[in-house]
Amino acid sequence: MSAAGESGNRAQQMREKAQKLTEAAERATDPQERQKLQEQARGLQEQIEQQGQPGESRSKGTGGGRNQ
């Protein structure tokens, strides 16, 4: 498989995982668990966006650009 194909496959897997996390968050009854799942889904979505737009820096002003 080519590097582009592997990259596309990985992105698809990440999108599916983000979707599952979002759905789990919608079903969660515990507010803390819901927030945790939503944050995980958001983090995956940000990674997907960064990978899908090479050479473009983060355009969202969420956080100070510092990894924890």
PDB file of C-alpha atoms in Angstrom:
ATOM      1  CA  MET A   1       0.000   0.000   0.000  1.00  0.00           C
ATOM      2  CA  SER A   2       1.286   3.495  -0.793  1.00  0.00           C
ATOM      3  CA  ALA A   3       1.979   6.128   1.847  1.00  0.00           C
ATOM      4  CA  ALA A   4      -1.008   8.132   0.619  1.00  0.00           C
ATOM      5  CA  GLY A   5      -3.247   5.083   0.897  1.00  0.00           C
ATOM      6  CA  GLU A   6      -2.039   4.343   4.418  1.00  0.00           C
ATOM      7  CA  SER A   7      -2.572   7.965   5.392  1.00  0.00           C
ATOM      8  CA  GLY A   8      -6.107   7.932   4.006  1.00  0.00           C
ATOM      9  CA  ASN A   9      -6.862   4.670   5.782  1.00  0.00           C
ATOM     10  CA  ARG A  10      -5.580   6.058   9.078  1.00  0.00           C
ATOM     11  CA  ALA A  11      -7.648   9.210   8.652  1.00  0.00           C
ATOM     12  CA  GLN A  12     -10.744   7.093   7.988  1.00  0.00           C
ATOM     13  CA  GLN A  13     -10.098   5.067  11.144  1.00  0.00           C
ATOM     14  CA  MET A  14      -9.680   8.258  13.147  1.00  0.00           C
ATOM     15  CA  ARG A  15     -12.939   9.672  11.752  1.00  0.00           C
ATOM     16  CA  GLU A  16     -14.764   6.479  12.705  1.00  0.00           C
ATOM     17  CA  LYS A  17     -13.320   6.549  16.216  1.00  0.00           C
ATOM     18  CA  ALA A  18     -14.246  10.220  16.631  1.00  0.00           C
ATOM     19  CA  GLN A  19     -17.796   9.416  15.505  1.00  0.00           C
ATOM     20  CA  LYS A  20     -18.046   6.552  18.007  1.00  0.00           C
ATOM     21  CA  LEU A  21     -16.772   8.798  20.791  1.00  0.00           C
ATOM     22  CA  THR A  22     -19.304  11.473  19.861  1.00  0.00           C
ATOM     23  CA  GLU A  23     -22.117   8.921  19.892  1.00  0.00           C
ATOM     24  CA  ALA A  24     -20.957   7.544  23.237  1.00  0.00           C
ATOM     25  CA  ALA A  25     -20.900  11.078  24.637  1.00  0.00           C
ATOM     26  CA  GLU A  26     -24.484  11.606  23.500  1.00  0.00           C
ATOM     27  CA  ARG A  27     -25.536   8.433  25.331  1.00  0.00           C
ATOM     28  CA  ALA A  28     -23.545   9.136  28.493  1.00  0.00           C
ATOM     29  CA  THR A  29     -25.611  10.047  31.516  1.00  0.00           C
ATOM     30  CA  ASP A  30     -22.684  11.157  33.680  1.00  0.00           C
ATOM     31  CA  PRO A  31     -21.768  14.773  32.834  1.00  0.00           C
ATOM     32  CA  GLN A  32     -18.059  14.211  33.532  1.00  0.00           C
ATOM     33  CA  GLU A  33     -17.952  11.129  31.315  1.00  0.00           C
ATOM     34  CA  ARG A  34     -19.826  13.001  28.591  1.00  0.00           C
ATOM     35  CA  GLN A  35     -17.332  15.864  28.719  1.00  0.00           C
ATOM     36  CA  LYS A  36     -14.368  13.469  28.645  1.00  0.00           C
ATOM     37  CA  LEU A  37     -15.731  11.688  25.573  1.00  0.00           C
ATOM     38  CA  GLN A  38     -16.511  14.972  23.823  1.00  0.00           C
ATOM     39  CA  GLU A  39     -12.976  16.226  24.461  1.00  0.00           C
ATOM     40  CA  GLN A  40     -11.492  13.006  23.084  1.00  0.00           C
ATOM     41  CA  ALA A  41     -13.641  13.271  19.961  1.00  0.00           C
ATOM     42  CA  ARG A  42     -12.665  16.935  19.531  1.00  0.00           C
ATOM     43  CA  GLY A  43      -8.981  16.063  19.859  1.00  0.00           C
ATOM     44  CA  LEU A  44      -9.286  13.430  17.137  1.00  0.00           C
ATOM     45  CA  GLN A  45     -11.150  15.842  14.886  1.00  0.00           C
ATOM     46  CA  GLU A  46      -8.364  18.400  15.311  1.00  0.00           C
ATOM     47  CA  GLN A  47      -5.760  15.778  14.402  1.00  0.00           C
ATOM     48  CA  ILE A  48      -7.747  14.808  11.319  1.00  0.00           C
ATOM     49  CA  GLU A  49      -8.027  18.442  10.230  1.00  0.00           C
ATOM     50  CA  GLN A  50      -4.298  18.999  10.692  1.00  0.00           C
ATOM     51  CA  GLN A  51      -3.444  15.895   8.661  1.00  0.00           C
ATOM     52  CA  GLY A  52      -5.933  16.761   5.959  1.00  0.00           C
ATOM     53  CA  GLN A  53      -4.537  20.251   5.415  1.00  0.00           C
ATOM     54  CA  PRO A  54      -0.750  19.991   5.140  1.00  0.00           C
ATOM     55  CA  GLY A  55       1.232  23.179   5.605  1.00  0.00           C
ATOM     56  CA  GLU A  56      -1.623  24.948   7.328  1.00  0.00           C
ATOM     57  CA  SER A  57      -1.275  25.873  10.960  1.00  0.00           C
ATOM     58  CA  ARG A  58      -4.039  25.523  13.489  1.00  0.00           C
ATOM     59  CA  SER A  59      -6.639  28.124  12.720  1.00  0.00           C
ATOM     60  CA  LYS A  60      -8.714  27.571  15.826  1.00  0.00           C
ATOM     61  CA  GLY A  61      -7.847  29.706  18.808  1.00  0.00           C
ATOM     62  CA  THR A  62      -8.475  26.968  21.352  1.00  0.00           C
ATOM     63  CA  GLY A  63      -5.671  26.763  23.838  1.00  0.00           C
ATOM     64  CA  GLY A  64      -2.270  28.324  23.859  1.00  0.00           C
ATOM     65  CA  GLY A  65      -0.755  26.021  21.285  1.00  0.00           C
ATOM     66  CA  ARG A  66       1.017  24.161  24.027  1.00  0.00           C
ATOM     67  CA  ASN A  67       0.752  20.383  24.325  1.00  0.00           C
ATOM     68  CA  GLN A  68       0.153  19.019  27.767  1.00  0.00           C
TER      69      GLN A  68
END
